[in-house]
mmCIF file of C-alpha atoms in Angstrom:
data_model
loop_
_atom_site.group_PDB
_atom_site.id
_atom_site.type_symbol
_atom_site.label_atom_id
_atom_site.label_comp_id
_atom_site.label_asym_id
_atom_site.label_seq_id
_atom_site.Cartn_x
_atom_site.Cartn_y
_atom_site.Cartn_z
ATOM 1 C CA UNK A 1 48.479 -72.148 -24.121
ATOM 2 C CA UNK A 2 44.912 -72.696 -23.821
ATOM 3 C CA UNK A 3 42.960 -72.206 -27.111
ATOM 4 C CA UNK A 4 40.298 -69.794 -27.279
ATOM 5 C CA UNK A 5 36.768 -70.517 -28.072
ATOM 6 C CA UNK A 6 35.352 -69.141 -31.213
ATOM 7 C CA UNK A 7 31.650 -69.091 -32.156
ATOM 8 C CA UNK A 8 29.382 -68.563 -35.060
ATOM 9 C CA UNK A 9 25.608 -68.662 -35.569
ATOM 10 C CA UNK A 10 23.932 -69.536 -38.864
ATOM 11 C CA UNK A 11 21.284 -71.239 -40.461
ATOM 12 C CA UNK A 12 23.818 -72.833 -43.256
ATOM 13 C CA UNK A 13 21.537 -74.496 -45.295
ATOM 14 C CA UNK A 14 22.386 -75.549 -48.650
ATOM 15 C CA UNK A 15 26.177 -76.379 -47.331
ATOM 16 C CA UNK A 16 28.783 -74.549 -49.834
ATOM 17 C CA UNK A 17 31.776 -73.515 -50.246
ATOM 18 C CA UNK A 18 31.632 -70.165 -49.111
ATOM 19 C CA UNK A 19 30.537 -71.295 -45.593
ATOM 20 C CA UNK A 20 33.482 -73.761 -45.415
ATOM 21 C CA UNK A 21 35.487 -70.867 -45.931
ATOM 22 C CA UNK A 22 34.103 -68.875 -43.390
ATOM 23 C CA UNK A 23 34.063 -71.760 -40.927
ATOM 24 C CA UNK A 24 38.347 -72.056 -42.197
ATOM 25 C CA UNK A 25 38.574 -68.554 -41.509
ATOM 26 C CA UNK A 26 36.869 -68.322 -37.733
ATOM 27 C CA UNK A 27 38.777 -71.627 -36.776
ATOM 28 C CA UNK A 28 41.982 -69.752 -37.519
ATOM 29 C CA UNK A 29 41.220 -67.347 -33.652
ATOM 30 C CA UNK A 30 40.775 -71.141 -31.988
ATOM 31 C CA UNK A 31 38.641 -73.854 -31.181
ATOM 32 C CA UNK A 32 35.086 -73.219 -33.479
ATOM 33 C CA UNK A 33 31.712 -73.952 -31.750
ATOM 34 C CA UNK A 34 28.643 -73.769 -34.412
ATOM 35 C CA UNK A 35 25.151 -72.507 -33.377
ATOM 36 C CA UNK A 36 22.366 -73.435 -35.857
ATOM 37 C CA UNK A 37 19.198 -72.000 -36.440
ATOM 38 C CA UNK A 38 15.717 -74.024 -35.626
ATOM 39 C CA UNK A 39 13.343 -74.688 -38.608
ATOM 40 C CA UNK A 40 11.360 -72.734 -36.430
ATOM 41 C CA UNK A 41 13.206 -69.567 -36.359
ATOM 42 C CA UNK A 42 14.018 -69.529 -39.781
ATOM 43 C CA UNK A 43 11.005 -69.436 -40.808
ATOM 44 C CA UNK A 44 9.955 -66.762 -38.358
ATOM 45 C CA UNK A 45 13.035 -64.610 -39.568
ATOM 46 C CA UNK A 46 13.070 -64.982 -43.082
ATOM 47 C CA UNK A 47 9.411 -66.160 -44.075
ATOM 48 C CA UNK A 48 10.651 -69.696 -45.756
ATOM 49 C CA UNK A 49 11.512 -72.851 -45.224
ATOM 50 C CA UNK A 50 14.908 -74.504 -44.886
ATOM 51 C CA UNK A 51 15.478 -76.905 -47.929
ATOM 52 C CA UNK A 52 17.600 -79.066 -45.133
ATOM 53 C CA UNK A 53 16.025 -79.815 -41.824
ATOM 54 C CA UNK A 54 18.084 -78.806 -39.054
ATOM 55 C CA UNK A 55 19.046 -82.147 -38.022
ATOM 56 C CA UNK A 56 20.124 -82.479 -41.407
ATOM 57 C CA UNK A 57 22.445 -79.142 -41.795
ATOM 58 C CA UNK A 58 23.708 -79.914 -37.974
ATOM 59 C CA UNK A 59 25.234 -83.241 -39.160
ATOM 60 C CA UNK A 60 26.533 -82.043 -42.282
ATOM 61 C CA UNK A 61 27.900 -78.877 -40.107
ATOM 62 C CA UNK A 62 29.185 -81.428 -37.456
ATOM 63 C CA UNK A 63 31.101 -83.496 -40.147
ATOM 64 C CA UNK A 64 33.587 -80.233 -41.249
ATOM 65 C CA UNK A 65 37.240 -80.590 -39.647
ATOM 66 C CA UNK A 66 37.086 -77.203 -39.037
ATOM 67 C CA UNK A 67 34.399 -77.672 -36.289
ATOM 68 C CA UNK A 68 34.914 -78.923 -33.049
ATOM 69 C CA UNK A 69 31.019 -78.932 -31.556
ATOM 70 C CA UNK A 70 27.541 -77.956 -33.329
ATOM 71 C CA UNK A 71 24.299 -78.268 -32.288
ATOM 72 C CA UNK A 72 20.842 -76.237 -32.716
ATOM 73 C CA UNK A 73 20.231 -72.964 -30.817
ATOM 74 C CA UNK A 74 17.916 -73.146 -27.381
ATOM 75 C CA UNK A 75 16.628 -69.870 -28.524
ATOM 76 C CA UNK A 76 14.357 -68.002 -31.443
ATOM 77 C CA UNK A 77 14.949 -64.839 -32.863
ATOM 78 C CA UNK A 78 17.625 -62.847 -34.118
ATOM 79 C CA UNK A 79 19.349 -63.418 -30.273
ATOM 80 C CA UNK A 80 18.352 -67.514 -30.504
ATOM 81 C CA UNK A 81 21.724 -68.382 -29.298
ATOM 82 C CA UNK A 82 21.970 -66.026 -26.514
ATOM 83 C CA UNK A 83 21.208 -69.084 -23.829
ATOM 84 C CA UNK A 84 23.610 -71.139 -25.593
ATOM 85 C CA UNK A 85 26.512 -68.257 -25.459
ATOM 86 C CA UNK A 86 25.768 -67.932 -21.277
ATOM 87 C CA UNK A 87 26.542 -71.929 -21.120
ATOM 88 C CA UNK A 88 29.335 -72.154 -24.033
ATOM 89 C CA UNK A 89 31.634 -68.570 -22.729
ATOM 90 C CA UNK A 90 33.269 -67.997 -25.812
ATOM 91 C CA UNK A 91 36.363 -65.752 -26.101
ATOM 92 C CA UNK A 92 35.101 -64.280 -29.859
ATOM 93 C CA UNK A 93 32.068 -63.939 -31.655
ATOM 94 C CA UNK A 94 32.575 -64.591 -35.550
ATOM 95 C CA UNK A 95 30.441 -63.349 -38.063
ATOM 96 C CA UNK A 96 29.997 -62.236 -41.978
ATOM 97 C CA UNK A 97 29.679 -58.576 -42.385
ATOM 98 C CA UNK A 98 26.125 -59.427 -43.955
ATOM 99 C CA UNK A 99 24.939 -61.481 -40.553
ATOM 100 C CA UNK A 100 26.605 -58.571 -38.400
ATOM 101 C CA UNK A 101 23.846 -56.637 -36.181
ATOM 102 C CA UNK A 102 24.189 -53.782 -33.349
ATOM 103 C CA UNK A 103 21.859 -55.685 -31.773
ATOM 104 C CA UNK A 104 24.651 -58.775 -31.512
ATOM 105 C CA UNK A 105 28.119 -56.846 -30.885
ATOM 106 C CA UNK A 106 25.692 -55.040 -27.821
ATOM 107 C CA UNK A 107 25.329 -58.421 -26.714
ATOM 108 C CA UNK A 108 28.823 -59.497 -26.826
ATOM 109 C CA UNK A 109 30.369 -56.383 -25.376
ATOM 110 C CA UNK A 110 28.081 -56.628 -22.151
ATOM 111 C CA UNK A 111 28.961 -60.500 -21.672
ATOM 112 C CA UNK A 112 32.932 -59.436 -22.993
ATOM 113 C CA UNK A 113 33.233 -61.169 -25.908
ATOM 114 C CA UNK A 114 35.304 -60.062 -28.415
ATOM 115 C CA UNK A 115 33.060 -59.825 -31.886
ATOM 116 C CA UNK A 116 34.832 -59.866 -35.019
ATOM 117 C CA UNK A 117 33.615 -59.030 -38.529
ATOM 118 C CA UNK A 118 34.454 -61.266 -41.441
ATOM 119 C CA UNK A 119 34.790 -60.096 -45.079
ATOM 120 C CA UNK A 120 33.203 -62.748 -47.125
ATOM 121 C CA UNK A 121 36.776 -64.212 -48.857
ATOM 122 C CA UNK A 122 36.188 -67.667 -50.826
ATOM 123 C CA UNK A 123 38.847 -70.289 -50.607
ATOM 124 C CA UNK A 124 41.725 -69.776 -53.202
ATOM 125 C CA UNK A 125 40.479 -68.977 -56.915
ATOM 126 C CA UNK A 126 37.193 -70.428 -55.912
ATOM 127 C CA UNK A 127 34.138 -68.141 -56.808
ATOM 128 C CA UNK A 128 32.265 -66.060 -54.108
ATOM 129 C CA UNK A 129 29.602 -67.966 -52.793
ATOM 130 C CA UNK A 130 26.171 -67.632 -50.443
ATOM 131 C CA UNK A 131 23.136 -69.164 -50.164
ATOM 132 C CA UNK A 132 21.040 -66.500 -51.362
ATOM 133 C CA UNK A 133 22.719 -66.683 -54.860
ATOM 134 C CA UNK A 134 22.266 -70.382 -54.958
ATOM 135 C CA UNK A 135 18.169 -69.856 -54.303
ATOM 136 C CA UNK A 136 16.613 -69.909 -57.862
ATOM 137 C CA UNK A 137 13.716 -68.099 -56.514
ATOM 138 C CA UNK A 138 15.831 -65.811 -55.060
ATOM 139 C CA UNK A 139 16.181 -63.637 -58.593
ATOM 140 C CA UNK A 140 13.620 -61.364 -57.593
ATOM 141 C CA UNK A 141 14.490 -57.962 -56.424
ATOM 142 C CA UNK A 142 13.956 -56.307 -53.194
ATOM 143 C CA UNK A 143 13.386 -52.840 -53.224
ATOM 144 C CA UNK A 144 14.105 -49.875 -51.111
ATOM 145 C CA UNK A 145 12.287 -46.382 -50.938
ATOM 146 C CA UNK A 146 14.194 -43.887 -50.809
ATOM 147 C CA UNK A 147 12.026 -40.298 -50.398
ATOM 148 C CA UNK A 148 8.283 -40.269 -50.283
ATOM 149 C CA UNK A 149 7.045 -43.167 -48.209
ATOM 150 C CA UNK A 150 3.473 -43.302 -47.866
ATOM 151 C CA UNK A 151 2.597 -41.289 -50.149
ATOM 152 C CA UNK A 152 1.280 -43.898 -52.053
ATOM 153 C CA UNK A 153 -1.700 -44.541 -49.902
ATOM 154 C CA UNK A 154 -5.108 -42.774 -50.521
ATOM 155 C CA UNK A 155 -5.438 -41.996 -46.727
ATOM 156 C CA UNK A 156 -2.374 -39.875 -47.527
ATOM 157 C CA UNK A 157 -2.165 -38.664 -51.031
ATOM 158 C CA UNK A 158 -5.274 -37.504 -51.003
ATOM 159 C CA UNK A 159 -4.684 -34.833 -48.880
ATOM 160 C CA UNK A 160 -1.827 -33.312 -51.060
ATOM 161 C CA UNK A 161 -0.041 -35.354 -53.798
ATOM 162 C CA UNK A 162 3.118 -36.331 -53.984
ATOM 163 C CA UNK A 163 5.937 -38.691 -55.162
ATOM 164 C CA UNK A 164 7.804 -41.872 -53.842
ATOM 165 C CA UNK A 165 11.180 -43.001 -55.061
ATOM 166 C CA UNK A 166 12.267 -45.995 -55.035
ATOM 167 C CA UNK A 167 15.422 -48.387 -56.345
ATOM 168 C CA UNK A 168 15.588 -51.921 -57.227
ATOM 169 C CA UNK A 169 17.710 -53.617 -55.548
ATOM 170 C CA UNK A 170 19.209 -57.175 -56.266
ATOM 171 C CA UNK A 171 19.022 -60.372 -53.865
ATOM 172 C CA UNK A 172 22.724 -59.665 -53.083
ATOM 173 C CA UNK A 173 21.504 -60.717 -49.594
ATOM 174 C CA UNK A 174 18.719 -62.660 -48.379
ATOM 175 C CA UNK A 175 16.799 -59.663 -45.725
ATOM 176 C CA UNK A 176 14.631 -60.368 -43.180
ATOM 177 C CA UNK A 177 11.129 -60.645 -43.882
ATOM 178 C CA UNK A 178 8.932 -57.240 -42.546
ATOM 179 C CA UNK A 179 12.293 -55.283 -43.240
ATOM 180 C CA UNK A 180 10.589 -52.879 -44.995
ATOM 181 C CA UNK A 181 12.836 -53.735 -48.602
ATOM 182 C CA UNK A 182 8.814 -55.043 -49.888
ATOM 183 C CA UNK A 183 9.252 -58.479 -48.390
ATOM 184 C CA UNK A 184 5.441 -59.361 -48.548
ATOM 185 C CA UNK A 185 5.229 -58.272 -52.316
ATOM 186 C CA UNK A 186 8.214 -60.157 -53.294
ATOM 187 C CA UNK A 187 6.967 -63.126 -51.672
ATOM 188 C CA UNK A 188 3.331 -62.907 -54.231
ATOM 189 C CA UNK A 189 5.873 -61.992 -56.599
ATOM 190 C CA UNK A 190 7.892 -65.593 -56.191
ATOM 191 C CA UNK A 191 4.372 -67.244 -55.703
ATOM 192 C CA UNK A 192 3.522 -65.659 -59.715
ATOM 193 C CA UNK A 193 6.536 -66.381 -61.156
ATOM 194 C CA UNK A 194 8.852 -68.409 -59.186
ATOM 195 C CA UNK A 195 12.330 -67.516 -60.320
ATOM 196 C CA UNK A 196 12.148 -63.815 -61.616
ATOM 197 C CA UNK A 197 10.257 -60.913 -62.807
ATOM 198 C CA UNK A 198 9.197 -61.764 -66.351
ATOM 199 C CA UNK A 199 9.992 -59.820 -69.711
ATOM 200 C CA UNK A 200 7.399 -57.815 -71.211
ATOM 201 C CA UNK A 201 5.860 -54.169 -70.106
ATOM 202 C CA UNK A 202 6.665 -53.550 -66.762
ATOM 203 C CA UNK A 203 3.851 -51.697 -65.515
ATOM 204 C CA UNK A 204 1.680 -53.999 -66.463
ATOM 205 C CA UNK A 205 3.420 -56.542 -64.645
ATOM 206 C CA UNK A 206 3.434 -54.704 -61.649
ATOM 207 C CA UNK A 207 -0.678 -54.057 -61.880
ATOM 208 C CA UNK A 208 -0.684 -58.292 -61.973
ATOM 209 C CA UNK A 209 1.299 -57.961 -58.981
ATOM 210 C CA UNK A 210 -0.385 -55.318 -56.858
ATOM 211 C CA UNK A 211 -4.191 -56.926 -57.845
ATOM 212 C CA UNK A 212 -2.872 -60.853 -56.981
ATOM 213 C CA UNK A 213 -1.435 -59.066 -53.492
ATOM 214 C CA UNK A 214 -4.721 -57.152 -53.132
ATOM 215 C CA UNK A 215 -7.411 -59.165 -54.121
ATOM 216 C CA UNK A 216 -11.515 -58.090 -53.853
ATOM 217 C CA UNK A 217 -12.155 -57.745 -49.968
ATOM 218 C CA UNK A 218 -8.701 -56.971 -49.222
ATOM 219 C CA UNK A 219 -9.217 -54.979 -45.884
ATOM 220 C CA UNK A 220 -5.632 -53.537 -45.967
ATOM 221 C CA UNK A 221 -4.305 -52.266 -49.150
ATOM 222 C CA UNK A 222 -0.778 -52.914 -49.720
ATOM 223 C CA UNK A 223 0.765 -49.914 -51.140
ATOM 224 C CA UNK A 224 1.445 -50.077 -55.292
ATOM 225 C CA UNK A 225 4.762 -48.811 -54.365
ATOM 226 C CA UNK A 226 6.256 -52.156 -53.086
ATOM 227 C CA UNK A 227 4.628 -54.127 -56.485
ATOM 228 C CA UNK A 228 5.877 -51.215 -58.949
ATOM 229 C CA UNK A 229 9.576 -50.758 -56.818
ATOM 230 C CA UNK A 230 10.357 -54.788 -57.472
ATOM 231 C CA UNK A 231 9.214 -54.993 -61.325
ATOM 232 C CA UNK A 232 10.787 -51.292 -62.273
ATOM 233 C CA UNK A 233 14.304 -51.523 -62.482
ATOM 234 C CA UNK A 234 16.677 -48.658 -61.830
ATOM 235 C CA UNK A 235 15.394 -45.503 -60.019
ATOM 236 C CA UNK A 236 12.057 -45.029 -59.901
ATOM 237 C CA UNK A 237 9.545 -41.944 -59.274
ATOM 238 C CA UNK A 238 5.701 -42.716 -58.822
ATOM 239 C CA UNK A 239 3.439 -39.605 -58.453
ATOM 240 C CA UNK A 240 0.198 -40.359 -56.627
ATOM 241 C CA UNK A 241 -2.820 -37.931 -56.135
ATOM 242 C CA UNK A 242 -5.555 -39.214 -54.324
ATOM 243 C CA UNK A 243 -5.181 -42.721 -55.923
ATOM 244 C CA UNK A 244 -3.612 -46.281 -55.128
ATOM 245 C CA UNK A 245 -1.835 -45.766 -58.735
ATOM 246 C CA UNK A 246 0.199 -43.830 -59.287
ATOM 247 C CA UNK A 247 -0.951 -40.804 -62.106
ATOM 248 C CA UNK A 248 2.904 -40.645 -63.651
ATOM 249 C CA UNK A 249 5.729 -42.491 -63.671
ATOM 250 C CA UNK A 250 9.885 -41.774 -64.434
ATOM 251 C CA UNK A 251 12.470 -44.243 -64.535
ATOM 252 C CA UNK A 252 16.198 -43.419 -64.619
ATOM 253 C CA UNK A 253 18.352 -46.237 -66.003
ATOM 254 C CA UNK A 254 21.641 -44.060 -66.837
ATOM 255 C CA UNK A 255 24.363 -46.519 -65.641
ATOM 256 C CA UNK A 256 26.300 -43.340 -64.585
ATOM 257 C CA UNK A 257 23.920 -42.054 -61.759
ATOM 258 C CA UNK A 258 22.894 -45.798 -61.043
ATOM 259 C CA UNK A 259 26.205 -46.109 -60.380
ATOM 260 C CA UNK A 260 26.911 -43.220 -58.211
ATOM 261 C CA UNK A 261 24.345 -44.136 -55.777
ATOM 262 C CA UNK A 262 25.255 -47.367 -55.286
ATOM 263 C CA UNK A 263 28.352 -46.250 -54.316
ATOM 264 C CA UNK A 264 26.597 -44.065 -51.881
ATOM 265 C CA UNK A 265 24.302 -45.910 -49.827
ATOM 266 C CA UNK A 266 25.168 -47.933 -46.910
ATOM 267 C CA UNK A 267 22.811 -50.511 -45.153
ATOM 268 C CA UNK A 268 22.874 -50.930 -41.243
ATOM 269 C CA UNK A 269 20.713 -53.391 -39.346
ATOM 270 C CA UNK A 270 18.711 -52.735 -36.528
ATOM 271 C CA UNK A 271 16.828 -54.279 -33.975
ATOM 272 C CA UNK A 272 14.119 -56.530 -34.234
ATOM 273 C CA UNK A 273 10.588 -54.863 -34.240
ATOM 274 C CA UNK A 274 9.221 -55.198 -30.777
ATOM 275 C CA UNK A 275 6.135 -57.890 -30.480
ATOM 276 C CA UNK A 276 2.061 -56.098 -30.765
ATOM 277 C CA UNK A 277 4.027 -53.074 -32.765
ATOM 278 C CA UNK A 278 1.352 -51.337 -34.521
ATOM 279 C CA UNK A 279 2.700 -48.395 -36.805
ATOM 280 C CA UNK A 280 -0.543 -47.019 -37.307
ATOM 281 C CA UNK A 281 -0.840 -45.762 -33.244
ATOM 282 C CA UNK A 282 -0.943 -42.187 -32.552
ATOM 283 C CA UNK A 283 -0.766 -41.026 -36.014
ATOM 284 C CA UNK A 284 -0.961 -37.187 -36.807
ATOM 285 C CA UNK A 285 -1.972 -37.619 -40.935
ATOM 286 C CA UNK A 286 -2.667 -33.952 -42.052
ATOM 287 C CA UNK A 287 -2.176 -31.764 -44.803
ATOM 288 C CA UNK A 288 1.309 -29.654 -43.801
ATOM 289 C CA UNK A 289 2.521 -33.328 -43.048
ATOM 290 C CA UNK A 290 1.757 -34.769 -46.463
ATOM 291 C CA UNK A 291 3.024 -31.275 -48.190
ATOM 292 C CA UNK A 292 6.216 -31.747 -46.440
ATOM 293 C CA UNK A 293 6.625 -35.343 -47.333
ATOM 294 C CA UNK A 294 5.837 -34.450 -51.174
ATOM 295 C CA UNK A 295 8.240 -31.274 -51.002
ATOM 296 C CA UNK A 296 11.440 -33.559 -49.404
ATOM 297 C CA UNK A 297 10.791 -36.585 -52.338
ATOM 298 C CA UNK A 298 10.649 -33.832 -54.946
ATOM 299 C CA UNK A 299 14.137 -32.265 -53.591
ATOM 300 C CA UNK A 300 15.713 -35.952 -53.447
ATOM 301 C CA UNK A 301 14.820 -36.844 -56.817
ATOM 302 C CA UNK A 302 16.197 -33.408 -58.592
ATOM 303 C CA UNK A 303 19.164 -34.148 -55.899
ATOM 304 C CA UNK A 304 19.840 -37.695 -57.360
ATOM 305 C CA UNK A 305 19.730 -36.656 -60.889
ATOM 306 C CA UNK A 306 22.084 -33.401 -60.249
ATOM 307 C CA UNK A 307 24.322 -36.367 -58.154
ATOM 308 C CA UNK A 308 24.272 -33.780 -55.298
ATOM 309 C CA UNK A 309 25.445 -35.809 -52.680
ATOM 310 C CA UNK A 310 24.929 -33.316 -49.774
ATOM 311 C CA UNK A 311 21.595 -32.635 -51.435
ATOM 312 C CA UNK A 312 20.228 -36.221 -51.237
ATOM 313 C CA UNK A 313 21.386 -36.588 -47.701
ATOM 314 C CA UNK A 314 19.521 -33.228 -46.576
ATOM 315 C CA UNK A 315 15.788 -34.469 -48.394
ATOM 316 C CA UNK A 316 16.599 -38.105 -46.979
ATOM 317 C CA UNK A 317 16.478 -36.651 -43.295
ATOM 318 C CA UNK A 318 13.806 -34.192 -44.285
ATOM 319 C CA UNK A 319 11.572 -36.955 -46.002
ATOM 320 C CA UNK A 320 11.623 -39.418 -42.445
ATOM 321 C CA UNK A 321 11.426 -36.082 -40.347
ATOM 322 C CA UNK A 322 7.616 -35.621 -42.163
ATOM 323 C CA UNK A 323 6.739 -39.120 -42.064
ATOM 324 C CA UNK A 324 7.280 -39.251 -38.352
ATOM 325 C CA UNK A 325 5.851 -36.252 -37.747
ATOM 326 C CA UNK A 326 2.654 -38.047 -39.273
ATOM 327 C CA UNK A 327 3.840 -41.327 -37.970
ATOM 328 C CA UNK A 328 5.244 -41.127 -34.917
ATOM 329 C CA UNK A 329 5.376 -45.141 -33.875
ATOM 330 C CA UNK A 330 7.612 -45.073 -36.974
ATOM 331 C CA UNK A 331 10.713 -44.551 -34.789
ATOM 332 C CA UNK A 332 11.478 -46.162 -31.501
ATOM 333 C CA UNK A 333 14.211 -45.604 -28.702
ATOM 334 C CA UNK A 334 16.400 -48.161 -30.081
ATOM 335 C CA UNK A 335 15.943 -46.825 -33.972
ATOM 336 C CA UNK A 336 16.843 -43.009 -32.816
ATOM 337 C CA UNK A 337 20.110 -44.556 -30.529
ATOM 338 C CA UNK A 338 21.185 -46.108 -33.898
ATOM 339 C CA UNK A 339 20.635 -42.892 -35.503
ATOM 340 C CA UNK A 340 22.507 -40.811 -33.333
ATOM 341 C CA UNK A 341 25.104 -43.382 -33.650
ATOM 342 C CA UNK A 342 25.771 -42.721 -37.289
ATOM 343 C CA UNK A 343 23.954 -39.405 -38.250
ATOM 344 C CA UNK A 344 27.463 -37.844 -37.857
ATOM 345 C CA UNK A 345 29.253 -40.415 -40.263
ATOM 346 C CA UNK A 346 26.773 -39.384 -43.387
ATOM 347 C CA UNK A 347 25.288 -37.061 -45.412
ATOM 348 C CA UNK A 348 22.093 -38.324 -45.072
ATOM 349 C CA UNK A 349 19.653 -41.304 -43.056
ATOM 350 C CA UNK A 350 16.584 -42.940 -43.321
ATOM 351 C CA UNK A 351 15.258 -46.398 -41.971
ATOM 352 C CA UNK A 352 13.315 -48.876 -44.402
ATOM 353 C CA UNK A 353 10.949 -50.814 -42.168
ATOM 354 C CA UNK A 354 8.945 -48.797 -39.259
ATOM 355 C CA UNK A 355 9.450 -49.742 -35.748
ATOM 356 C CA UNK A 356 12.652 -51.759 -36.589
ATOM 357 C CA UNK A 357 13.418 -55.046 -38.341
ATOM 358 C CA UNK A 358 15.023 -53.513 -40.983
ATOM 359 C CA UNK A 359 17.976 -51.323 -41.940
ATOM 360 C CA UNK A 360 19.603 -47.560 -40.989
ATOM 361 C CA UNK A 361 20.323 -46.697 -44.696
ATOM 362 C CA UNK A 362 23.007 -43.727 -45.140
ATOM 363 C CA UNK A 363 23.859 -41.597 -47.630
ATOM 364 C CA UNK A 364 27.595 -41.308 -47.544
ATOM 365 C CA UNK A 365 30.340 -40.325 -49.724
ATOM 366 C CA UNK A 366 32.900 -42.048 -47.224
ATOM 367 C CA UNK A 367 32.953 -45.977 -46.422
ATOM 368 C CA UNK A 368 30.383 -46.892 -43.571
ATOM 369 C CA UNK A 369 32.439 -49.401 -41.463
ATOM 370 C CA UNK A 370 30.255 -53.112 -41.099
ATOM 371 C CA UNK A 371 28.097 -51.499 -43.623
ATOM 372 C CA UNK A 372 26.245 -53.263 -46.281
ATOM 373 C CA UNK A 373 26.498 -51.940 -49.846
ATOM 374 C CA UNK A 374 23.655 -52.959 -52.394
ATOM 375 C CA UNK A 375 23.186 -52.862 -55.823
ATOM 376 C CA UNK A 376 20.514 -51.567 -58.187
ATOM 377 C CA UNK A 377 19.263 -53.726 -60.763
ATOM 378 C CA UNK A 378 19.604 -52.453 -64.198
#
């Protein structure tokens, strides 16, 4: 019988043992055919460099048993191997539940190709590995927002104040740069401190942050939001009023409602942000807007510390329903198919990057199949 082709996509730098293992694990459907990421596309996806060239990781790919043929994908992008899967036909698509994407089983299905989903399961009593973990610089949080966005710029807040919530989320998983998790702040962040947020007064810490991201001149202010939500651990509520800082500030740190919404939220990717996106088109910023966008981050964070579930969900939905009522180039065609895709699975949605790039996160009580699950630094 005539083996099936099987084929993965990866940048697989910093070769371990964890991507032998997943390389073991695709071989098992048939013959394995490995598509590696450019220099070039890695840096336009994730904002870095590789530490191996990719002649480098496509010999050391090459040289695994498991692997019949590798080589470097034609393309860029998320889709850089699209060209190469016309000319290879494979019978399956492999990937890790954290490199899975609508945008690449949509793909697959309309060239029929099956696409499978991986668990991440090392090799015998070896330890769980990825390349993320193995990045010292890669100790600094991410962060998501999870009520209140924008509410932390003076355009904004000073038209009614309100809050933004936020939760610190460990580099579990290494997410693509613009996602909307505070990619650009992290990235001053690593260029301060290299390896991880230091000890001391976090506040503080984040004020070094947000001035060294917004120096004199700056003709954009980054919000303080994305400086304060990577520094601040646990969950996080910053009350602005007609300031770039905010006035107040409450952290939660109880382990047990920490706990219970990690155990809630569920991370879906979604498609790449289309090229000469400009969020800032067509926007509606008024005064109802903003008073709705305070009133939904206000309901979320009583919601969170009750741990009322359905309660979270409903001022999740209401808080993106104001912000794209002010900011309408916040949501795009793909974003609300995605949407309607899940909004019946959970209790509650929002996205965390506008126009796409970044990640459907639900609010669910119930697992979110192919879903990422995060969790919150302490």
């Amino acid at each position: 019988m005539k083996r099936k082709k099987v084929f993965v996509s990866g940048c697989y730098d910093m070769l371990h043992s964890g991507h032998v293992a997943f390389f073991e694990e695709a071989a098992h459907y048939g013959d394995l055919y490995v598509g590696i990421g450019s220099d070039k596309t890695i840096f336009e996806l994730k904002a870095r460099k590789t530490i191996n060239s990719d002649n480098e990781r496509l010999y050391m790919v090459s040289a695994l048993k498991t692997v019949k043929e590798a080589w470097i994908n034609k393309g860029s992008g998320i889709l850089d191997f699209e060209a190469d899967l016309e000319e290879l036909k494979p019978d399956i698509f492999f990937v890790n539940r954290d490199g899975h994407s609508v945008i690449k089983e949509e793909l697959c299905k309309k060239m029929g190709i099956e696409y499978i989903i991986s668990e991440r399961i090392p090799h015998g009593n070896l330890p769980s590995r990825s390349t993320t973990a193995l990045r010292t610089e890669c100790r600094i949080p991410y962060r998501i927002d999870l009520a209140g966005g924008w509410l932390d710029q003076v355009y904004v807040n000073k038209l009614h104040p309100g809050a933004v919530l936020t939760i610190c989320i460990e580099p579990d998983y290494e997410f693509n740069d613009r996602s909307g998790m505070s990619t650009s702040s992290r990235k001053k962040a690593i260029e301060l401190w290299q390896t991880d947020i230091p000890e001391g007064d976090k506040e503080k810490i984040a004020k070094t942050l947000f001035c060294f991201e917004n120096p004199p001149g700056t003709a954009y202010i980054s919000g303080s939001q994305d400086a304060l939500g990577i520094t601040m651990p646990g969950l996080n509520r910053f009350y602005y009023d007609n300031a770039y800082w905010p006035v107040q500030i409450e952290n939660i740190l109880k382990p047990d409602v920490l706990s219970w919404i990690e155990k809630h939220i569920w991370l879906i990717p979604l498609y790449p942000r289309h090229k000469e996106y400009d969020v800032l088109s067509g926007t509606n910023i008024n005064k109802e807007g903003t008073e709705e966008l305070a009133k939904a981050a206000d309901d979320c964070w009583l919601a969170l510390i009750n741990m009322d579930a359905e309660a979270v969900g409903q001022a999740m939905i209401n808080s993106l329903k104001a912000q794209t009522k002010m900011f309408p180039n916040m949501i795009t065609e793909d974003i609300i198919r995605q949407i309607d895709n899940y909004k019946d699975l959970a209790l509650g949605y929002k996205i965390s990057g506008a126009g796409g790039g970044g990640y459907l996160i639900l609010f669910s009580e119930n697992p979110i199949n192919n879903a990422i699950q995060i969790r919150i630094r302490r």
